[in-house]
Coordinates of C-alpha atoms in Angstrom, one line a residue:
Chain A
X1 CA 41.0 -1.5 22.1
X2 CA 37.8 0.0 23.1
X3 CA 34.6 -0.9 21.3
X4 CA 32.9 1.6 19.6
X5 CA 29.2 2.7 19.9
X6 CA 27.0 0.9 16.7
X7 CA 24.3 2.7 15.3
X8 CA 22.0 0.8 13.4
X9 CA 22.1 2.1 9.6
X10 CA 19.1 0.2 7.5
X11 CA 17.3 3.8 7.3
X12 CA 17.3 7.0 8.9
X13 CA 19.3 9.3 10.7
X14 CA 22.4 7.4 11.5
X15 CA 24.9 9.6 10.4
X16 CA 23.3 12.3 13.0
X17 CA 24.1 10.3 16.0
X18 CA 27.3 9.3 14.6
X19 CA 28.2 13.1 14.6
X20 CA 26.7 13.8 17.9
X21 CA 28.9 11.0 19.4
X22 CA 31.4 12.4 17.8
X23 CA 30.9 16.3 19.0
X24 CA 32.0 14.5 22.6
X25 CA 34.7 12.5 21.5
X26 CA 32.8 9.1 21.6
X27 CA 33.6 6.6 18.7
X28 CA 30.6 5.7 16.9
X29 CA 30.2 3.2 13.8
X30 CA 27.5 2.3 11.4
X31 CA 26.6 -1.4 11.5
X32 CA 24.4 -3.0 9.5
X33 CA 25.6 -6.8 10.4
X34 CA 25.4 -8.8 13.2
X35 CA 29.0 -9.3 13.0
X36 CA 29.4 -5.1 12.8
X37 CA 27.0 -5.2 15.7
X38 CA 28.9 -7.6 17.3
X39 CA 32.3 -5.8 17.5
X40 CA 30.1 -2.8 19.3
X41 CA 30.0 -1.9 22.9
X42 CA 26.4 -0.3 22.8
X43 CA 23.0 -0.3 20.1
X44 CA 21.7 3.0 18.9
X45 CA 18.4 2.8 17.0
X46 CA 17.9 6.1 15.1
X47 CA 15.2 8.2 14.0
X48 CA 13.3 6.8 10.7
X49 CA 10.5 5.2 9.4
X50 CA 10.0 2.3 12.5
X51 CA 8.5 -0.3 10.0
X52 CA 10.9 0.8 7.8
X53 CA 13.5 -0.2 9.8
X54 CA 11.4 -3.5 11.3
X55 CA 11.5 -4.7 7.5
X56 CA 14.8 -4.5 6.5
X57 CA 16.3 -5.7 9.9
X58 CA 13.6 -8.6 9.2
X59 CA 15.3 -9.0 5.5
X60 CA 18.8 -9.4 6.4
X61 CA 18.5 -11.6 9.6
X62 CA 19.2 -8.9 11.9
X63 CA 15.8 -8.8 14.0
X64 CA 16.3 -12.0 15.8
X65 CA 20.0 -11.5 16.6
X66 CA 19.8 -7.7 17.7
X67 CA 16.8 -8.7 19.9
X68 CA 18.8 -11.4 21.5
X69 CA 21.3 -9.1 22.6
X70 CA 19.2 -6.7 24.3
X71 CA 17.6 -9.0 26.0
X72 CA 21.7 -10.3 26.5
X73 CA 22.0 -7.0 28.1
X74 CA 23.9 -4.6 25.2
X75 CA 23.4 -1.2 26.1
X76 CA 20.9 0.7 23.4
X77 CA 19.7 3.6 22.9
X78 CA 16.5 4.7 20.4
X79 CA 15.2 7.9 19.2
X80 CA 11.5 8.3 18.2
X81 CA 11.3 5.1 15.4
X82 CA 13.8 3.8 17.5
X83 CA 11.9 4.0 20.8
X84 CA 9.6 2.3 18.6
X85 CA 11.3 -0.9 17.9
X86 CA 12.7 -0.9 22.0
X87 CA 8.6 -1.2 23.4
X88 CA 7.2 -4.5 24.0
X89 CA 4.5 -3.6 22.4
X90 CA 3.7 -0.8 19.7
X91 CA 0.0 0.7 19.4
X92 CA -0.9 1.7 15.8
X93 CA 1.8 -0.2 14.2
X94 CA 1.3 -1.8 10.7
X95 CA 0.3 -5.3 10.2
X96 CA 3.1 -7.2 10.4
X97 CA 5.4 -4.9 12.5
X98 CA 7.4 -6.4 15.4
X99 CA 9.9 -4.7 17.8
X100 CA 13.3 -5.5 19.3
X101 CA 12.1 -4.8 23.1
X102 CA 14.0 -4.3 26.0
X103 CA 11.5 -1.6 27.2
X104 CA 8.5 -3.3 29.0
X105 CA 6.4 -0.4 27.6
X106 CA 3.8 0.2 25.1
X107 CA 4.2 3.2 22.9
X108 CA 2.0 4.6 20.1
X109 CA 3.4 5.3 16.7
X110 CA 3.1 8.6 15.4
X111 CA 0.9 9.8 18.8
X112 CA 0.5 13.4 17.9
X113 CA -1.3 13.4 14.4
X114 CA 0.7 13.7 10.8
X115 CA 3.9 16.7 10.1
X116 CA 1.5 19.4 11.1
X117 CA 1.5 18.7 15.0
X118 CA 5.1 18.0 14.7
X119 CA 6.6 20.6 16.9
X120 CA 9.6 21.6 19.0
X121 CA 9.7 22.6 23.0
X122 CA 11.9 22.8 26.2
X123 CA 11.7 20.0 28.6
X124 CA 13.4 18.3 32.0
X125 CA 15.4 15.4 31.7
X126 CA 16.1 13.4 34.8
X127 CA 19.8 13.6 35.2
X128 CA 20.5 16.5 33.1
X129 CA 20.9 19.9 35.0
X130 CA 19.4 22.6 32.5
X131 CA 15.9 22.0 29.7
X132 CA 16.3 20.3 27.3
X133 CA 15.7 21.5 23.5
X134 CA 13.8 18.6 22.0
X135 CA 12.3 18.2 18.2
X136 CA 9.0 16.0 17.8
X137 CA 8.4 14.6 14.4
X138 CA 5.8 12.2 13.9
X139 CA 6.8 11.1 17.2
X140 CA 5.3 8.8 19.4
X141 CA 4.3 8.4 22.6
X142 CA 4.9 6.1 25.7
X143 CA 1.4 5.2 26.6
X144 CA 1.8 2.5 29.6
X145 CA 5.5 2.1 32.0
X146 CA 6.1 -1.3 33.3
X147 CA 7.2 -1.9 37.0
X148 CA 11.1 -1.7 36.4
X149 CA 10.8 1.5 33.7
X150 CA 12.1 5.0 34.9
X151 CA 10.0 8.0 33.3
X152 CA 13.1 10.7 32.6
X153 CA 11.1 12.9 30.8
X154 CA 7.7 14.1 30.0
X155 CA 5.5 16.9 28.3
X156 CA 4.3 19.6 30.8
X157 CA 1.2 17.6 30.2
X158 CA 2.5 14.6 32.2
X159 CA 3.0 12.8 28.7
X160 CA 5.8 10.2 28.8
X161 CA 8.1 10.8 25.9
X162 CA 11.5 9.7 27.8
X163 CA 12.1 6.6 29.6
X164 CA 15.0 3.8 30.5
X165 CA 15.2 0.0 31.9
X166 CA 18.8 -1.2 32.8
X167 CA 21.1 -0.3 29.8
X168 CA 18.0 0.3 27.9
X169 CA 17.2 4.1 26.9
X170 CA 14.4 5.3 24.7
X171 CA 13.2 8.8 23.8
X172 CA 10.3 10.0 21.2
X173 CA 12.4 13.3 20.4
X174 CA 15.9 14.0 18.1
X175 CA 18.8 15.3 20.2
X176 CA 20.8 14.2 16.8
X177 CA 19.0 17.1 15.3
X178 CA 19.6 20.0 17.6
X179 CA 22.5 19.7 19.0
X180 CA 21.8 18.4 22.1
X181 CA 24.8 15.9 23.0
X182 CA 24.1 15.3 26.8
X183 CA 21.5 12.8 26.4
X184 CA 24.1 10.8 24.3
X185 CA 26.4 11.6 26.7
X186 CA 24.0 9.7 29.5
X187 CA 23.8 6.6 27.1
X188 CA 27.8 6.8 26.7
X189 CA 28.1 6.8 30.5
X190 CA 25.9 3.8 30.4
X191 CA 27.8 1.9 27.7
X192 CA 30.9 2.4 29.9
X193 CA 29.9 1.4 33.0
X194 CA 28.7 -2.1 31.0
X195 CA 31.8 -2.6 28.9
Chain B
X1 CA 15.4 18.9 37.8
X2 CA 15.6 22.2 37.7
X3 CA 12.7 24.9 38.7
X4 CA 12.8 26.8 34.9
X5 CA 9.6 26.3 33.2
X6 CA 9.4 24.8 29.9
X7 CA 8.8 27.2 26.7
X8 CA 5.4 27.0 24.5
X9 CA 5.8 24.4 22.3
X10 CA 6.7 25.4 18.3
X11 CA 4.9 23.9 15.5
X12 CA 6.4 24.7 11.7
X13 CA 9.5 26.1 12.7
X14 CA 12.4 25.2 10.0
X15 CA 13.8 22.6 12.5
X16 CA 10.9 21.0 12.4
X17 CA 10.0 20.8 9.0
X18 CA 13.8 19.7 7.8
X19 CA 13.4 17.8 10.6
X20 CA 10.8 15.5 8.7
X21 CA 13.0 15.3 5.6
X22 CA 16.3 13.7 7.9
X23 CA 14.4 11.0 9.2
X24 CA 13.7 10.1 5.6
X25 CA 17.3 9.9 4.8
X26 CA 18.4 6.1 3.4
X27 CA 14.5 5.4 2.6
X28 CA 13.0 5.2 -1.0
X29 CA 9.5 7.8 -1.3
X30 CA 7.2 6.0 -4.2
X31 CA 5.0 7.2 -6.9
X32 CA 1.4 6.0 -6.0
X33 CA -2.0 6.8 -8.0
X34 CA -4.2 4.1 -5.7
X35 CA -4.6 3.3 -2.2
X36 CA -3.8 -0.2 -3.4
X37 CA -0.3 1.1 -4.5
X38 CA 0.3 2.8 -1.8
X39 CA 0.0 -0.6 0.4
X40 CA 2.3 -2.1 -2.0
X41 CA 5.1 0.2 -1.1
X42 CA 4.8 0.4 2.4
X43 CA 4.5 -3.4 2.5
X44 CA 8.1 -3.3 0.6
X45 CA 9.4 -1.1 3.0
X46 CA 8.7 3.0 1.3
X47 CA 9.4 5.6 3.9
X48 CA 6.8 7.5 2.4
X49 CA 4.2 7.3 -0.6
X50 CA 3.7 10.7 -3.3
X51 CA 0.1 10.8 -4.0
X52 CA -0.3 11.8 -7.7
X53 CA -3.0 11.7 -10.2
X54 CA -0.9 10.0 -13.3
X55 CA 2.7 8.7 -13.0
X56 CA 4.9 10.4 -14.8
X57 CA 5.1 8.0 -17.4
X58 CA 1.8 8.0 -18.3
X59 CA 1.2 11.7 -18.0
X60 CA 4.4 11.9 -21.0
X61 CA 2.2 9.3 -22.9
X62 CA -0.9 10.9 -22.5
X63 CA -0.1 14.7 -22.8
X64 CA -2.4 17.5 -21.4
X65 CA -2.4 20.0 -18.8
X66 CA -1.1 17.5 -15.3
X67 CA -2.3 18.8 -11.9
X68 CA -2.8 18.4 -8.0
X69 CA -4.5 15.2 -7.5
X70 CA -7.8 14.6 -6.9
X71 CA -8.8 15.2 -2.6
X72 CA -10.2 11.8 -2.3
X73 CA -7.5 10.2 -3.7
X74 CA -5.2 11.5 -1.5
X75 CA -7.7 10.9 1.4
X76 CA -7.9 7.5 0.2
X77 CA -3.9 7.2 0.7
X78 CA -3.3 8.8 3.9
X79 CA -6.3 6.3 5.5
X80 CA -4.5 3.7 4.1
X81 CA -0.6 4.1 4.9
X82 CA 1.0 4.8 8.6
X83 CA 4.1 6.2 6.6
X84 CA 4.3 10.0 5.3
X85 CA 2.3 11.0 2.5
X86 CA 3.2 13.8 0.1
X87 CA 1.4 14.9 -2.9
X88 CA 2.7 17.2 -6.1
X89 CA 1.8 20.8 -6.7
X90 CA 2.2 22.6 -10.0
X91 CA 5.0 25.0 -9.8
X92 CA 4.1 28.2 -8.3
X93 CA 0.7 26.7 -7.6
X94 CA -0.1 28.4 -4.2
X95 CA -3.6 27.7 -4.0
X96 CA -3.1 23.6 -4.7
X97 CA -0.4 24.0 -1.9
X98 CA -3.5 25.4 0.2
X99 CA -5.6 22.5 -0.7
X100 CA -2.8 19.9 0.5
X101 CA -2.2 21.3 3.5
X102 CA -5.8 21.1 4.3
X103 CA -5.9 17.7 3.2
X104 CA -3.2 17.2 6.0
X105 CA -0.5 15.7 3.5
X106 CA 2.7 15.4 5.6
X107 CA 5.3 16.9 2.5
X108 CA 3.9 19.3 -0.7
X109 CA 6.4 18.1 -3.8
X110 CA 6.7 21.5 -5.8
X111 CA 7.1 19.7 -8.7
X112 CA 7.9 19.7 -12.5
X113 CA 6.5 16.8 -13.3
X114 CA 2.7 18.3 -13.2
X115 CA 2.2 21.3 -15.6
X116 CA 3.8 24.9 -14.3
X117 CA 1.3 27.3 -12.8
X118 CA 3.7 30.4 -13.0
X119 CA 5.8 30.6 -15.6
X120 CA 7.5 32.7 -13.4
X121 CA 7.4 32.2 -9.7
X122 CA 7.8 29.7 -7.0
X123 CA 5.6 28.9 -4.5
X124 CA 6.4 31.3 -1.3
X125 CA 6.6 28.0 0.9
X126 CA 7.4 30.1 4.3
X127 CA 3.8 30.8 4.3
X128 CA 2.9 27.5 5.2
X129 CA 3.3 24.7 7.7
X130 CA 4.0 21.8 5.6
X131 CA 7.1 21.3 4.6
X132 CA 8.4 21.3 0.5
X133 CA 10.5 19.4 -1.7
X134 CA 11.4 21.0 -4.7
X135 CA 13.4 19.6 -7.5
X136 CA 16.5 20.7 -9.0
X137 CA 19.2 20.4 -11.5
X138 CA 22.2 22.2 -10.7
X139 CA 23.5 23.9 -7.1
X140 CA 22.3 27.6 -8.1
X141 CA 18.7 26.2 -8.0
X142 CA 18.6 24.2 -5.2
X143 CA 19.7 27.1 -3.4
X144 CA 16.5 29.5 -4.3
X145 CA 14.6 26.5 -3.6
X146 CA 15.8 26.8 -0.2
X147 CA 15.9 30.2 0.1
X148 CA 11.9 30.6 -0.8
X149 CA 11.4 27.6 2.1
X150 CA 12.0 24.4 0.4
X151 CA 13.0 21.9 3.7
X152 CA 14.1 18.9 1.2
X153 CA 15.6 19.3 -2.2
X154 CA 15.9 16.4 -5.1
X155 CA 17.6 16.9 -8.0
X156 CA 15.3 16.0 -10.7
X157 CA 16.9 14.0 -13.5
X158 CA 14.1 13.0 -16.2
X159 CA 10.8 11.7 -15.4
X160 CA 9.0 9.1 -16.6
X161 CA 11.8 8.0 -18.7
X162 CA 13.7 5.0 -16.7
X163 CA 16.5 6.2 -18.2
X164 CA 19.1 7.1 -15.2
X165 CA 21.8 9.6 -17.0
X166 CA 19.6 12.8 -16.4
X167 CA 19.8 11.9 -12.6
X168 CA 23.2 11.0 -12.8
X169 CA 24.2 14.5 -14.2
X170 CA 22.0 16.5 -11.6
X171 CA 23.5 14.7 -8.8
X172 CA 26.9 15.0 -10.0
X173 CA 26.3 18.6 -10.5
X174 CA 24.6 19.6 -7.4
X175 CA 27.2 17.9 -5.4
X176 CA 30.7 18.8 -7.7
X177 CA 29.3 22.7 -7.5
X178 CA 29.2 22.0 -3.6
X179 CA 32.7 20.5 -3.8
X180 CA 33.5 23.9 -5.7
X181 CA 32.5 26.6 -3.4
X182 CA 33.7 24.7 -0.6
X183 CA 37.3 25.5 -2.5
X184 CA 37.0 29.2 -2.5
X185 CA 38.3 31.6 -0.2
X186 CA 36.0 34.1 1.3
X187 CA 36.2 37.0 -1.0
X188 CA 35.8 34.7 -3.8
X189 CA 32.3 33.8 -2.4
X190 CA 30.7 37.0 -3.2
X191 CA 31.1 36.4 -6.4
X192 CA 30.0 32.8 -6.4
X193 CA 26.3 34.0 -4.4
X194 CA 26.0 36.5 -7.5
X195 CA 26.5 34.0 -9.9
X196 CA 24.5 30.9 -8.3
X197 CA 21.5 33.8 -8.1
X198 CA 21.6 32.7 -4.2
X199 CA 21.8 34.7 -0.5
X200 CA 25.2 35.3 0.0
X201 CA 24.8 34.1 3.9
X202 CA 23.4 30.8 2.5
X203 CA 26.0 30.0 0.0
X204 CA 28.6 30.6 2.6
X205 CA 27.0 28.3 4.8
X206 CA 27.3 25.2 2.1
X207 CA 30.5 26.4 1.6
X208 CA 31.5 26.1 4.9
X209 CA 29.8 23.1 5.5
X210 CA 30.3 21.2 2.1
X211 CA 26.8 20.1 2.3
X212 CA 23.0 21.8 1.7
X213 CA 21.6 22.8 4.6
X214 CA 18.4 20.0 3.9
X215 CA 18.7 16.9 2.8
X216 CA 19.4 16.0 -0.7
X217 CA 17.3 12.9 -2.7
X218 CA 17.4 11.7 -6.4
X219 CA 14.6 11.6 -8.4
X220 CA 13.9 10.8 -12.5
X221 CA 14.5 7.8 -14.3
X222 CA 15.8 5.5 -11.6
X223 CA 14.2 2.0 -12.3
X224 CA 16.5 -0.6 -11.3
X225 CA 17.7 -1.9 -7.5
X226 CA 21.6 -0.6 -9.6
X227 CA 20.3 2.7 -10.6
X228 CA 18.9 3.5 -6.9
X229 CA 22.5 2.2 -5.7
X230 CA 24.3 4.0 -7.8
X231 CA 22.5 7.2 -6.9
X232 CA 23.3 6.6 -3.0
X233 CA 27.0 5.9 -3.6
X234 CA 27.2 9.5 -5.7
X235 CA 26.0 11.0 -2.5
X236 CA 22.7 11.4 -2.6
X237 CA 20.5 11.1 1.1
X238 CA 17.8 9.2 -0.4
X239 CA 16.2 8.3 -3.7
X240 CA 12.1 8.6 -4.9
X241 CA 10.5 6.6 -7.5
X242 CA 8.3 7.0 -9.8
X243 CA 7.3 5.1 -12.9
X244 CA 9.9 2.4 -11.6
X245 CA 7.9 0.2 -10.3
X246 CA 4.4 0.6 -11.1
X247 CA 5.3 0.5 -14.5
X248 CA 7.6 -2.5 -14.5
X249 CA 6.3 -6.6 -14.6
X250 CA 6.6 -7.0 -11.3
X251 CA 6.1 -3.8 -8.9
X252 CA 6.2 -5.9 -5.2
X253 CA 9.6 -7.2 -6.1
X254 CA 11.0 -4.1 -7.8
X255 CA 10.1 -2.1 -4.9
X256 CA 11.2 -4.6 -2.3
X257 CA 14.7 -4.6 -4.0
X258 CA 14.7 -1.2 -4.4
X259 CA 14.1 -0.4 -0.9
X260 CA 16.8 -2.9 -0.1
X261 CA 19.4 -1.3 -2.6
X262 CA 19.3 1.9 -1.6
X263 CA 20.5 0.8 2.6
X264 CA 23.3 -1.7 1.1
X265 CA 24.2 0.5 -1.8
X266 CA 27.9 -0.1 -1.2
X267 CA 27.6 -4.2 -1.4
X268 CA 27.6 -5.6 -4.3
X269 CA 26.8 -9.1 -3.3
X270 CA 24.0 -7.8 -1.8
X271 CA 22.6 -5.7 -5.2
X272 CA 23.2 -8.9 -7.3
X273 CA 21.2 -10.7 -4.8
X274 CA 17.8 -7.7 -4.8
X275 CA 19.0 -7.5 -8.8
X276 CA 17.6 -11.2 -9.7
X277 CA 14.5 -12.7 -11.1
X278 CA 12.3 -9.3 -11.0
X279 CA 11.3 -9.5 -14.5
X280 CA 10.4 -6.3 -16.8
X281 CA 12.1 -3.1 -16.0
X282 CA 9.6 -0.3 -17.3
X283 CA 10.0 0.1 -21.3
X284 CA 12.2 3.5 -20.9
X285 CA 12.6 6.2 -23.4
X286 CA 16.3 7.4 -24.1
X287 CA 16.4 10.9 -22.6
X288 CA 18.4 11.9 -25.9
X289 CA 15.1 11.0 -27.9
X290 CA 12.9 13.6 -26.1
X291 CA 12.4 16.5 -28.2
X292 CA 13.3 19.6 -26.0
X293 CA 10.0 21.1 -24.8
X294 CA 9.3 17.6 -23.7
X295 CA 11.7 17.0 -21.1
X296 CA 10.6 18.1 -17.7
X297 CA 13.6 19.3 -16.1
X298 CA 13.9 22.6 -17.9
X299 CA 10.2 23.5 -16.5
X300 CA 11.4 25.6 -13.0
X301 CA 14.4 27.7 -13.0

């Protein structure tokens, strides 16, 4: 049997990415256990509140064991909080906040300002042919790229809001929201070429 | 990469704004009057705070005309928290909406609980950037909500009360109305948009989809890590709290359990765990013992 793709569903939207997967005939599951996690092929982190998610994988015992196994090498994906919790280091973050990793990158938390200067816009995306249609809410921003991080997407201002380290993907936009399924696609490729 | 260049970017657009409301889905939104609450709830995990003056508890104890909160109150919030703020405007309030958008508040709560403005009339909430909630009661309402621009809806059981069965019924009726239409054929929807007072094009497009088109939260009376579970297994996206917890013995663990009820709604080992040792629930008032023009929900239509 093949293992499915685990999105993580403490808070947020999950059950967009589970549908998105879904709209290309990938299997996708909620997990919310390190066992759950454990019978996964692949780690998305959704879109949320990213100390939101920090505390209640904090709660139940999940933050130690799902940053084991990206550092372990399971392919995962995260969308805007979840690009969050994938940094190695997070700018602006509250107190006590600590991410997964698996990026060597530092990203700001809610970069742009409050819902206001939330916005949506076209962009490139390095191994997709045509733009991209990408929503922005509250997003952040990838503020400094280690050594081994490839940038595969930025603003037309040369901000970095799409990047990726081994199995490791992270965007600050919502393909779960719009539509889009060839980014998930990407990260599907990925968790197949790993399994 | 290809050669096309990228569009202008869009602020405000619809996408957007519902946009916020999704990534709020699973999370508990708290009632704060102090900056000092509103660290207590994003310390217990809130995915957002609501700025008001009173909470709705003390505005039924204390009577009066209930309005947008004070500016540097709300100042005082958003400086303190990283999550989302919201703040309440009177119904059909326009001009308070104004004021909280300038304030920068990330969601306006078109709400019930402060006094109406317009006995009337909704806010026209297309003329701004911010997104709304709005609250309602039954699947007809929700739907002009959404039609006049509301990017979140919540059904609005009682306020103020701790007492859940207000909530329950909304829920139940928003989402078995849903269930309803989703039954009918086509030419049986024309009828349905007349009698739900709703656009035709939007009524087929929850019929066709079995859902709202923006997320759907539980508000009034919930007060117990059960209540918010229960809420979440009817269906709903997400639940807000008001009087719950600042008005119970002991709001850090209240909201802490809360928060965690609402993402393992479905286990109960899990809600008997959050469910111990978290003393007082607020006092309550039976929903049955509010006189008529005292119960919130019939304010908004």
């Amino acid at each position: 049997m093949v293992k499915p793709i685990g999105v993580l569903a403490l808070q947020g939207d999950y059950r967009e990415h589970i549908a998105t997967f879904g709209a290309i005939g990938v299997e996708a599951v909620k997990v919310r256990s390190v066992e759950e996690i454990d019978a996964c092929a692949g780690l998305v982190i959704p879109g949320g509140e990213s100390s939101v998610i920090h505390r209640l994988s904090a709660t139940y015992n999940l933050f130690q064991p799902i940053r084991e196994r990206i550092a372990d090498g399971l392919p995962t994906f995260g969308t805007c909080a979840g690009l969050i919790m994938l940094a190695s280091e997070i700018l602006d973050k509250t107190d006590d906040q600590e991410p997964f990793g698996g990026l060597d990158v530092s990203v700001r938390r809610n970069a742009f300002g409050n819902q206001l200067d939330s916005f949506e816009t076209d962009l490139e995306f390095s191994g997709i042919e045509s733009l991209v249609h990408a929503a922005f809410i509250r997003a952040p921003i990838v503020e400094r790229v280690g050594k081994d991080v490839e940038v595969t997407a930025k603003l037309s201002d040369g901000r970095i809001v799409g990047v990726r380290q081994g199995n490791v993907m992270g965007i600050s936009f919502h393909p779960e929201v719009t539509g889009e399924t060839r980014i998930h696609a990407l990260f599907a490729e990925i968790v197949a070429a790993a399994r | 990469m290809t050669e096309t260049k990228p569009n202008q970017p869009v602020v405000a657009s619809t996408l957007v704004k519902r946009g916020l409301a999704e990534m709020l889905k699973g999370g508990v939104i708290m009632d704060v009057v102090t900056a000092e609450q509103a660290r207590i709830a994003e310390d217990a995990g809130a995915v957002a705070v609501m700025a008001l003056e009173r909470v709705p508890a003390d505005i039924r104890a204390q009577g009066g005309v209930s309005r947008m909160s004070d500016p540097d109150m709300i100042d005082g919030i958003i400086a303190e928290v990283k999550i989302p703020v919201m703040a309440k405007a009177r119904i059909g309030h326009f001009v308070e909406a104004q004021i909280l958008e300038a304030l920068k508040v990330d969601f306006i709560d078109e709400s019930e609980v402060l006094s109406p403005a317009d006995y009337i009339n909704h806010i026209d909430k297309w003329n701004f950037d911010v997104p709304f909630v709005c609250g309602a009661t039954n699947l007809g309402e929700a739907l002009r909500r959404i039609t006049e621009g509301a990017a979140m809806i919540r059904s609005k059981g009682e306020a103020g009360t701790g007492d859940v069965s207000e909530a329950t019924k909304h829920i139940r009726t928003i989402l078995g109305e849903i269930r309803a239409l989703s039954a009918k054929t086509d030419d049986e929807l024309f009828v349905a948009a007349k009698e739900l007072q709703a656009p035709f094009e939007l009524v087929r497009e929850v019929a066709k989809a079995g859902r709202l088109p923006v997320p759907l939260f539980v508000a009034g009376g919930v007060a117990t890590p059960a209540d918010a579970a229960m809420m979440m297994q009817l269906g709903a996206d997400g639940v807000f709290v008001g009087s719950g917890i600042f008005k119970s013995g002991n709001p850090v663990d209240r909201a802490k359990a809360i928060v965690k009820a609402a993402t393992f709604y479905d286990k109960p080992e899990i809600l008997a765990e959050v469910s111990r040792g978290l003393g007082e629930a607020m006092v309550g008032i039976n929903v049955a013992d509010l006189p008529a023009p005292h119960r919130l929900a019939e304010r908004g239509w």
